[in-house]
Amino acid sequence: MLLKNLLPFGSKKDDMYFEKVPYTVLNHEALKKKSRVTIVIPVYNAEKYLIKAIDSVIVQTFGFADITVILVDDGSDDKSKAMLKKFADLYENIVVVYLEENTGTPAFPRNLGIHLANSTYLMFLDADDWLDHGAIRQLYGLMEEAKTDYAVGKTIQVSSKNEKLVGRYESCKVRKSVSPYSIPHIFYHLGPTARMMRLSFLKDHDIRFPEMKYAEDKQFFIDVLTQVGTISTTTAPIYYINRFADNVSLTRQTDIIEKMDTNITVLKYVMEKNLPPEEEKMIVNRLIEFDSITRLFNRKHFVKSEDRQAYFDKFEEALDVFTSYDRPYSLGETIKKPLNKHYYSLLETKEYERVAALAEWATSGGESWVEERDGLPYTIASLQDGTLIPIEIPVQAKVQSETQSGKNISFTIKLSGHLHPVVQAVELQNRDFLEDVFLIEEIIEQTDDELTLTFSKKSLSFLEKGKYILSLRYDDYESVMVEKQSDEKYHIEGNDQTYILYQTNKGNLSIMVK
């Protein structure tokens, strides 16, 4: 049955916002029955990947009968509409909404999905991405156990060349009912991926996506995280982002200066919230250090630009927005990464030619070497104009000695750098499967800046055959690889496997299981 614009079932609120675009609905009866989870999928000319996205929801181990899918077509002119009709005919819990005109942003389709949803929890899925088969079961179970309004898991970006973990800090460990501000970079990954929210929380706080060409999800999830109280996280793989070369999204088409315009809009929005300073600083750090320094200057598009002044002007505009508010902290306090501190210092004093030289060095792998100054290590950046810039190295880890005692292998490791971290675990990342990350805590003995790792058959017995990147985990999710100068290999024999500790081509300690 086809139905014109409707209010969500059980609601008497007349919201004119949802009347501004005419739409029709297929399978609207599904919205009368409250489900456990709603998946909202905005669709625009997504014929190539749409089936994979929807199928990833249908095959969920959670059970498709407990899921409602709301697909909002934003005026597609390819085969998407016909494909959606077929899914609606096959499944009564797949609700299809046809907007009669294109809105130019995922904001209205997502907001309409929230508006129409009738469930306990809600997730978003883009029409060219897909969910892990166990995604909903993992997040639903965590939400139910922790009693939070928000949970997030692992996002993996997939291209024809490789896979990359996105926002590792929010999925590096299991956390239950913690403050979002206890996760230092929680505001760095603010896309709609891999997260589940309590629907009543979104509706009670009237949280919506602003209708912007870019950064609408950034502002939305800033609203969520600043109002939610506590959140939960899991290490389980949840969401796969499609970054294949033939998938050209709206975001990838957006000019960097347009992106900065919307980032500045979001910065103003955040400053107007007048949050407690320590909370505000975390969001400002994201909007300035990440969006207005790393993404603006530490990129090849800046180095190749014929109008670099436009970049500097946009940074000045962001700086002016911040300084127009009376805050008890300086913008420089929010900059954390050593390289970005140099960018900021040069930008603040308007040494623009040197900013360009530093960007050329950073993006082209320019000449550098490691040097100790006052007992601390620095990467010395040799710029093309002859300037030498010492960039702090936060943590270094080097094997000092390696011994074999019976069937055990021990490495004594010296830590140095500008930080003095407590190493929490040895992290083993499968080189072929990003989903497989393992932590070993019990093999570590640390005294100040020296630690010993002792590997045995028992400590490695859980590993399957393959190659693993070895690093030391500290500060929850930060990690450093271990330099190994010796090319000596060590073998630990298991029942039916051999564990080999060796030096990689790049001179790091690593593990192979055969």
Coordinates of C-alpha atoms in Angstrom, one line a residue:
M1 CA 0.0 0.0 0.0
L2 CA 1.2 3.5 -0.9
L3 CA 0.6 6.3 1.7
K4 CA 1.3 10.0 1.5
N5 CA 3.2 12.0 4.2
L6 CA 2.3 10.6 7.6
L7 CA 3.2 11.2 11.3
P8 CA 5.0 8.5 13.2
F9 CA 2.6 6.0 14.7
G10 CA 1.6 6.8 18.3
S11 CA 2.5 10.5 17.8
K12 CA 0.1 13.5 17.7
K13 CA 2.9 16.1 17.1
D14 CA 2.5 18.1 14.0
D15 CA 6.0 18.9 12.8
M16 CA 6.0 21.2 9.7
Y17 CA 9.6 20.3 9.0
F18 CA 8.6 16.9 7.8
E19 CA 5.9 18.3 5.6
K20 CA 8.2 20.5 3.5
V21 CA 9.1 17.6 1.1
P22 CA 6.2 15.5 -0.3
Y23 CA 6.8 11.7 0.1
T24 CA 5.1 8.4 -0.3
V25 CA 5.5 5.3 1.9
L26 CA 5.5 1.6 1.0
N27 CA 4.8 -1.0 3.8
H28 CA 3.8 1.7 6.3
E29 CA 1.9 -0.9 8.3
A30 CA 5.3 -2.2 9.5
L31 CA 5.6 1.0 11.5
K32 CA 2.6 0.2 13.7
K33 CA 4.5 -2.7 15.3
K34 CA 7.3 -1.7 17.6
S35 CA 10.5 -3.5 16.7
R36 CA 13.7 -3.9 18.6
V37 CA 15.9 -2.1 16.1
T38 CA 15.4 0.3 13.1
I39 CA 18.0 0.7 10.4
V40 CA 17.7 4.0 8.5
I41 CA 19.2 4.0 5.0
P42 CA 19.2 7.1 2.9
V43 CA 19.4 6.3 -0.8
Y44 CA 20.4 8.3 -3.8
N45 CA 21.5 6.7 -7.1
A46 CA 22.9 3.7 -5.3
E47 CA 22.0 0.9 -7.7
K48 CA 25.5 -0.6 -7.8
Y49 CA 25.8 -1.2 -4.0
L50 CA 22.2 -1.1 -2.7
I51 CA 21.6 -4.8 -2.8
K52 CA 24.7 -5.5 -0.7
A53 CA 23.8 -2.9 1.9
I54 CA 20.2 -4.3 2.3
D55 CA 21.3 -7.9 2.3
S56 CA 23.8 -7.2 5.1
V57 CA 20.8 -6.3 7.2
I58 CA 18.7 -9.2 6.1
V59 CA 21.3 -11.8 7.1
Q60 CA 22.0 -10.4 10.6
T61 CA 22.5 -13.1 13.2
F62 CA 20.3 -11.0 15.4
G63 CA 17.2 -12.1 13.5
F64 CA 15.7 -10.1 10.7
A65 CA 12.1 -10.4 12.1
D66 CA 13.1 -8.1 15.0
I67 CA 14.4 -5.4 12.6
T68 CA 12.6 -2.7 10.7
V69 CA 14.4 -1.2 7.7
I70 CA 13.5 2.3 6.6
L71 CA 14.9 3.2 3.2
V72 CA 14.4 6.8 2.2
D73 CA 15.0 7.4 -1.5
D74 CA 16.1 11.0 -2.1
G75 CA 14.9 11.4 -5.7
S76 CA 17.1 8.8 -7.4
D77 CA 17.0 8.7 -11.2
D78 CA 18.8 5.4 -11.7
K79 CA 17.4 1.9 -10.9
S80 CA 17.3 2.4 -7.1
K81 CA 13.6 3.1 -6.9
A82 CA 12.7 -0.1 -8.8
M83 CA 15.1 -2.1 -6.6
L84 CA 13.6 -0.7 -3.4
K85 CA 10.1 -1.6 -4.7
K86 CA 11.2 -5.3 -5.1
F87 CA 12.6 -5.4 -1.6
A88 CA 9.3 -3.9 -0.2
D89 CA 7.3 -6.5 -2.0
L90 CA 9.5 -9.3 -0.6
Y91 CA 9.7 -8.2 3.0
E92 CA 6.9 -6.6 5.0
N93 CA 9.4 -5.1 7.5
I94 CA 11.2 -3.2 4.8
V95 CA 9.6 0.3 4.7
V96 CA 10.4 2.3 1.5
V97 CA 9.9 6.1 1.4
Y98 CA 10.0 8.0 -1.9
L99 CA 10.8 11.7 -1.6
E100 CA 9.3 13.6 -4.6
E101 CA 12.3 15.9 -4.9
N102 CA 16.0 15.6 -4.1
T103 CA 17.1 17.4 -1.0
G104 CA 20.8 17.4 -1.8
T105 CA 22.0 16.1 1.6
P106 CA 21.4 12.9 3.7
A107 CA 20.1 15.1 6.5
F108 CA 16.4 15.2 5.7
P109 CA 16.2 11.4 4.7
R110 CA 17.9 10.5 8.0
N111 CA 15.8 12.9 10.0
L112 CA 12.6 11.5 8.4
G113 CA 13.8 7.9 9.2
I114 CA 14.1 8.9 12.9
H115 CA 10.7 10.6 12.7
L116 CA 9.0 7.5 11.3
A117 CA 10.8 4.9 13.4
N118 CA 9.0 2.9 16.0
S119 CA 11.6 0.8 17.8
T120 CA 13.8 0.6 20.9
Y121 CA 17.1 1.3 19.1
L122 CA 18.1 2.9 15.9
M123 CA 21.2 2.7 13.6
F124 CA 22.2 4.4 10.3
L125 CA 23.6 2.7 7.2
D126 CA 24.7 4.4 4.0
A127 CA 23.4 2.7 0.9
D128 CA 26.9 2.0 -0.5
D129 CA 28.3 0.5 2.8
W130 CA 27.4 -2.7 4.6
L131 CA 27.2 -4.2 8.1
D132 CA 29.1 -7.1 9.6
H133 CA 26.8 -10.1 10.0
G134 CA 26.9 -9.9 13.8
A135 CA 26.7 -6.1 14.0
I136 CA 23.2 -5.6 15.4
R137 CA 23.5 -8.5 17.8
Q138 CA 26.8 -7.1 19.2
L139 CA 25.5 -3.6 19.8
Y140 CA 22.0 -4.6 20.9
G141 CA 23.5 -6.9 23.6
L142 CA 25.9 -4.2 24.8
M143 CA 23.1 -1.6 25.0
E144 CA 20.8 -4.0 26.9
E145 CA 23.6 -5.0 29.3
A146 CA 25.0 -1.5 30.0
K147 CA 21.7 0.4 29.9
T148 CA 23.2 3.2 27.9
D149 CA 21.6 5.3 25.2
Y150 CA 24.6 5.0 22.8
A151 CA 27.0 2.2 21.8
V152 CA 29.7 2.1 19.1
G153 CA 31.9 -0.6 17.6
K154 CA 34.6 -1.1 15.0
T155 CA 34.4 0.7 11.6
I156 CA 36.6 -0.7 8.8
Q157 CA 37.2 1.3 5.6
V158 CA 37.6 -1.0 2.5
S159 CA 39.2 0.0 -0.8
S160 CA 40.6 -2.0 -3.7
K161 CA 44.1 -1.7 -2.2
N162 CA 43.6 -2.3 1.5
E163 CA 41.5 -2.1 4.6
K164 CA 41.9 0.6 7.3
L165 CA 40.5 0.8 10.8
V166 CA 38.6 4.1 11.4
G167 CA 38.4 5.7 14.8
R168 CA 40.4 3.0 16.6
Y169 CA 40.1 4.9 19.9
E170 CA 36.4 4.3 20.2
S171 CA 36.6 0.5 19.5
C172 CA 39.9 -0.5 21.0
K173 CA 38.4 -1.9 24.2
V174 CA 35.1 -2.9 25.8
R175 CA 33.7 -0.1 27.9
K176 CA 30.4 -0.1 29.7
S177 CA 28.6 3.1 30.8
V178 CA 31.6 5.5 30.7
S179 CA 31.6 9.2 30.1
P180 CA 32.4 10.0 26.4
Y181 CA 34.8 12.6 27.7
S182 CA 36.9 9.8 29.2
I183 CA 37.9 8.8 25.6
P184 CA 40.3 11.6 24.5
H185 CA 39.6 11.5 20.7
I186 CA 35.9 10.5 20.8
F187 CA 35.0 13.6 18.8
Y188 CA 37.4 12.7 16.0
H189 CA 35.1 10.1 14.3
L190 CA 31.7 11.6 14.0
G191 CA 30.2 9.8 11.0
P192 CA 27.1 7.7 11.3
T193 CA 29.0 4.4 11.1
A194 CA 29.0 1.5 13.7
R195 CA 26.8 3.1 16.3
M196 CA 23.4 2.3 17.8
M197 CA 21.3 4.8 19.8
R198 CA 18.2 4.6 21.9
L199 CA 15.4 6.1 19.7
S200 CA 13.6 7.7 22.6
F201 CA 16.8 9.6 23.5
L202 CA 17.0 11.1 20.0
K203 CA 13.3 12.0 20.0
D204 CA 13.2 13.3 23.6
H205 CA 16.2 15.7 22.9
D206 CA 14.9 16.5 19.4
I207 CA 18.3 15.8 17.9
R208 CA 18.4 16.2 14.2
F209 CA 20.9 16.4 11.3
P210 CA 21.3 20.0 10.1
E211 CA 20.8 20.4 6.4
M212 CA 24.4 21.1 5.3
K213 CA 26.2 19.8 2.2
Y214 CA 29.0 18.7 4.5
A215 CA 29.5 18.1 8.3
E216 CA 25.9 17.4 9.0
D217 CA 26.8 14.2 10.8
K218 CA 29.6 16.0 12.7
Q219 CA 27.1 18.4 14.3
F220 CA 24.5 15.6 14.9
F221 CA 26.9 13.4 16.8
I222 CA 28.3 16.4 18.8
D223 CA 24.8 16.9 20.0
V224 CA 24.4 13.2 20.8
L225 CA 27.7 12.9 22.7
T226 CA 27.3 16.2 24.6
Q227 CA 23.8 15.1 25.9
V228 CA 24.0 11.4 26.2
G229 CA 25.7 11.1 29.7
T230 CA 27.3 7.7 29.3
I231 CA 28.2 5.5 26.3
S232 CA 29.5 1.9 25.7
T233 CA 32.0 0.6 23.3
T234 CA 32.9 -2.8 21.8
T235 CA 35.9 -4.2 19.9
A236 CA 33.6 -6.2 17.6
P237 CA 33.6 -5.3 13.9
I238 CA 30.3 -3.6 13.0
Y239 CA 30.5 -1.5 9.9
Y240 CA 32.3 -1.5 6.5
I241 CA 32.8 1.8 4.6
N242 CA 33.0 1.5 0.9
R243 CA 36.0 3.4 -0.6
F244 CA 36.3 1.6 -3.9
A245 CA 37.5 3.9 -6.7
D246 CA 34.2 3.8 -8.6
N247 CA 32.2 4.9 -5.6
V248 CA 32.1 8.7 -5.7
S249 CA 30.2 10.1 -2.7
L250 CA 29.0 13.7 -2.1
T251 CA 31.7 14.1 0.5
R252 CA 34.4 13.3 -1.9
Q253 CA 33.1 15.8 -4.4
T254 CA 33.0 18.6 -1.8
D255 CA 35.7 21.3 -2.2
I256 CA 38.0 21.7 0.8
I257 CA 37.1 25.4 1.1
E258 CA 33.4 24.4 1.2
K259 CA 34.2 21.9 3.9
M260 CA 35.9 24.6 5.9
D261 CA 32.9 26.8 5.6
T262 CA 30.7 24.1 7.2
N263 CA 33.4 23.3 9.8
I264 CA 33.4 27.0 10.8
T265 CA 29.6 26.8 11.1
V266 CA 29.9 23.8 13.4
L267 CA 32.6 25.6 15.5
K268 CA 30.2 28.6 16.0
Y269 CA 27.5 26.1 17.0
V270 CA 29.7 24.5 19.5
M271 CA 30.9 27.7 21.0
E272 CA 27.3 28.9 21.5
K273 CA 26.6 25.8 23.5
N274 CA 28.9 27.2 26.3
L275 CA 29.9 23.8 27.5
P276 CA 32.2 23.3 30.5
P277 CA 35.8 24.3 29.3
E278 CA 37.4 20.9 29.6
E279 CA 34.6 19.4 27.6
E280 CA 34.5 22.2 25.0
K281 CA 38.3 21.9 24.5
M282 CA 37.9 18.3 23.3
I283 CA 35.5 19.4 20.6
V284 CA 37.5 22.5 19.7
N285 CA 40.6 20.3 19.3
R286 CA 38.8 18.2 16.7
L287 CA 37.5 21.2 14.8
I288 CA 40.8 23.1 14.9
E289 CA 43.7 20.6 15.0
F290 CA 42.1 17.9 12.9
D291 CA 39.8 19.8 10.5
S292 CA 41.6 23.2 10.3
I293 CA 45.2 22.0 10.4
T294 CA 45.7 18.4 9.5
R295 CA 43.0 18.2 6.9
L296 CA 43.6 21.7 5.6
F297 CA 47.4 22.0 5.4
N298 CA 48.9 18.6 5.9
R299 CA 47.6 17.3 2.6
K300 CA 48.8 17.3 -1.0
H301 CA 45.8 19.3 -2.2
F302 CA 47.2 22.3 -0.2
V303 CA 50.8 21.7 -1.6
K304 CA 49.5 21.6 -5.1
S305 CA 47.0 24.4 -4.8
E306 CA 47.4 27.5 -6.9
D307 CA 45.5 29.6 -4.3
R308 CA 47.1 28.8 -1.0
Q309 CA 46.0 32.1 0.4
A310 CA 42.4 30.9 0.4
Y311 CA 43.6 28.2 2.8
F312 CA 45.2 30.7 5.1
D313 CA 42.2 33.0 5.0
K314 CA 39.9 30.1 6.1
F315 CA 42.2 29.3 9.0
E316 CA 42.2 32.9 10.0
E317 CA 38.4 32.9 9.9
A318 CA 38.3 29.8 12.2
L319 CA 40.8 31.5 14.5
D320 CA 38.7 34.7 14.6
V321 CA 35.6 32.7 15.5
F322 CA 37.3 31.1 18.5
T323 CA 38.9 34.4 19.7
S324 CA 35.5 36.2 19.5
Y325 CA 34.4 34.1 22.5
D326 CA 35.8 34.8 26.0
R327 CA 37.4 31.5 27.1
P328 CA 39.6 30.6 30.0
Y329 CA 42.0 28.7 27.8
S330 CA 44.0 29.4 24.6
L331 CA 43.6 27.7 21.3
G332 CA 47.2 26.6 21.4
E333 CA 46.4 24.5 24.5
T334 CA 44.1 22.3 22.5
I335 CA 46.8 21.3 19.9
K336 CA 48.3 18.0 20.9
K337 CA 50.3 16.4 18.0
P338 CA 53.9 17.6 17.7
L339 CA 53.8 18.2 14.0
N340 CA 50.5 20.2 14.4
K341 CA 52.0 22.3 17.1
H342 CA 54.6 23.5 14.6
Y343 CA 51.9 24.2 12.0
Y344 CA 49.9 26.2 14.5
S345 CA 52.9 28.2 15.7
L346 CA 53.7 29.1 12.1
L347 CA 50.1 29.9 11.2
E348 CA 49.7 32.0 14.4
T349 CA 52.7 34.2 13.4
K350 CA 51.6 34.2 9.7
E351 CA 54.8 32.5 8.5
Y352 CA 52.9 31.2 5.5
E353 CA 55.9 30.3 3.3
R354 CA 57.3 28.1 6.0
V355 CA 53.9 26.5 6.5
A356 CA 54.0 25.6 2.8
A357 CA 57.5 24.3 3.2
L358 CA 56.6 22.1 6.2
A359 CA 53.6 20.7 4.3
E360 CA 55.8 19.9 1.3
W361 CA 58.1 18.1 3.6
A362 CA 55.4 16.2 5.5
T363 CA 53.4 15.1 2.4
S364 CA 56.4 14.1 0.3
G365 CA 58.4 12.2 2.8
G366 CA 61.1 14.8 2.9
E367 CA 64.6 14.4 4.3
S368 CA 64.7 13.7 8.1
W369 CA 66.7 12.0 10.8
V370 CA 66.4 11.2 14.4
E371 CA 68.5 13.2 16.9
E372 CA 68.7 13.4 20.6
R373 CA 68.5 16.8 22.3
D374 CA 68.9 17.0 26.1
G375 CA 68.4 13.3 26.2
L376 CA 65.1 13.3 24.3
P377 CA 64.5 12.1 20.7
Y378 CA 63.3 14.3 17.9
T379 CA 62.6 13.9 14.2
I380 CA 64.6 16.6 12.5
A381 CA 62.6 17.8 9.5
S382 CA 64.9 19.3 6.8
L383 CA 62.8 21.7 4.8
Q384 CA 63.6 22.8 1.3
D385 CA 64.3 26.3 2.4
G386 CA 67.1 25.0 4.6
T387 CA 65.1 25.3 7.9
L388 CA 65.5 22.5 10.4
I389 CA 62.5 21.8 12.6
P390 CA 62.8 19.5 15.6
I391 CA 59.6 17.5 16.0
E392 CA 59.1 15.7 19.3
I393 CA 58.9 11.9 19.3
P394 CA 56.3 10.9 21.9
V395 CA 57.4 7.3 22.5
Q396 CA 60.2 5.1 21.1
A397 CA 60.6 1.4 21.9
K398 CA 63.9 -0.4 21.2
V399 CA 65.0 -3.9 21.9
Q400 CA 68.1 -3.8 24.2
S401 CA 68.6 -7.5 24.6
E402 CA 67.0 -10.7 23.6
T403 CA 67.5 -14.1 25.2
Q404 CA 66.1 -17.7 24.9
S405 CA 65.7 -19.6 28.1
G406 CA 64.4 -23.1 27.5
K407 CA 61.2 -22.7 25.4
N408 CA 60.7 -19.0 26.4
I409 CA 61.9 -16.0 24.5
S410 CA 62.5 -12.7 26.3
F411 CA 63.1 -9.2 25.0
T412 CA 64.2 -6.3 27.2
I413 CA 62.9 -3.1 25.7
K414 CA 64.0 0.5 26.4
L415 CA 61.3 3.2 26.3
S416 CA 62.3 6.8 25.5
G417 CA 60.6 9.9 24.3
H418 CA 58.6 12.9 25.5
L419 CA 56.0 10.8 27.2
H420 CA 56.5 8.2 29.9
P421 CA 53.6 5.8 29.3
V422 CA 52.6 2.7 31.2
V423 CA 52.4 -0.1 28.7
Q424 CA 49.1 -1.9 29.1
A425 CA 49.5 -4.8 26.6
V426 CA 51.2 -6.2 23.6
E427 CA 49.0 -5.6 20.6
L428 CA 49.0 -8.2 17.8
Q429 CA 47.3 -7.1 14.6
N430 CA 46.7 -9.7 11.9
R431 CA 48.2 -8.3 8.7
D432 CA 45.5 -9.7 6.5
F433 CA 42.4 -9.3 8.7
L434 CA 41.9 -6.0 10.4
E435 CA 39.1 -7.5 12.5
D436 CA 41.6 -9.6 14.3
V437 CA 43.4 -7.6 17.0
F438 CA 44.7 -9.4 20.1
L439 CA 46.0 -8.0 23.4
I440 CA 48.4 -9.9 25.7
E441 CA 48.8 -8.3 29.1
E442 CA 50.4 -11.1 31.3
I443 CA 53.8 -11.2 29.4
I444 CA 54.8 -7.7 30.4
E445 CA 57.1 -6.6 33.3
Q446 CA 57.7 -2.9 33.4
T447 CA 60.0 -0.8 35.6
D448 CA 60.0 2.9 34.8
D449 CA 61.2 3.2 31.2
E450 CA 62.3 -0.4 30.7
L451 CA 60.1 -3.5 30.2
T452 CA 60.5 -7.2 29.5
L453 CA 58.3 -9.2 27.2
T454 CA 58.4 -13.0 27.7
F455 CA 56.8 -15.1 25.0
S456 CA 55.9 -18.8 25.5
K457 CA 53.9 -21.4 23.7
K458 CA 51.1 -20.8 26.2
S459 CA 51.0 -17.1 25.7
L460 CA 50.7 -17.4 21.9
S461 CA 48.6 -20.6 21.6
F462 CA 45.4 -18.7 20.7
L463 CA 46.9 -17.3 17.5
E464 CA 46.0 -18.8 14.1
K465 CA 48.4 -19.1 11.2
G466 CA 49.4 -15.8 9.7
K467 CA 51.6 -12.7 10.2
Y468 CA 51.0 -10.2 13.0
I469 CA 52.1 -6.6 13.5
L470 CA 53.4 -6.3 17.0
S471 CA 53.2 -3.0 19.0
L472 CA 52.9 -1.9 22.6
R473 CA 49.6 -0.5 23.6
Y474 CA 49.4 2.5 26.0
D475 CA 46.9 5.2 27.0
D476 CA 44.0 3.0 26.1
Y477 CA 44.6 3.0 22.3
E478 CA 47.9 4.6 21.5
S479 CA 50.6 2.2 20.3
V480 CA 54.2 2.1 19.3
M481 CA 56.1 -0.5 17.3
V482 CA 59.3 -2.0 18.7
E483 CA 62.6 -1.5 16.9
K484 CA 64.7 -4.7 16.6
Q485 CA 68.2 -4.2 15.4
S486 CA 69.2 -7.9 15.4
D487 CA 68.0 -10.1 12.5
E488 CA 68.1 -13.1 14.8
K489 CA 64.9 -15.3 14.5
Y490 CA 63.4 -17.3 17.4
H491 CA 61.2 -20.3 17.1
I492 CA 58.7 -21.5 19.7
E493 CA 57.2 -25.0 18.8
G494 CA 53.5 -25.5 19.6
N495 CA 51.4 -28.7 19.3
D496 CA 50.8 -28.2 15.6
Q497 CA 52.1 -24.7 15.0
T498 CA 55.4 -22.8 15.1
Y499 CA 55.6 -19.3 16.4
I500 CA 58.5 -17.2 14.9
L501 CA 59.6 -13.9 16.4
Y502 CA 61.7 -12.0 13.8
Q503 CA 62.8 -8.6 12.4
T504 CA 60.7 -7.1 9.6
N505 CA 62.2 -5.4 6.6
K506 CA 61.5 -2.1 8.3
G507 CA 63.4 -3.3 11.4
N508 CA 60.6 -4.0 13.8
L509 CA 59.8 -6.9 16.0
S510 CA 57.0 -9.1 14.6
I511 CA 55.4 -12.5 14.9
M512 CA 54.6 -15.1 12.3
V513 CA 52.6 -18.3 12.9
K514 CA 53.2 -21.3 10.7

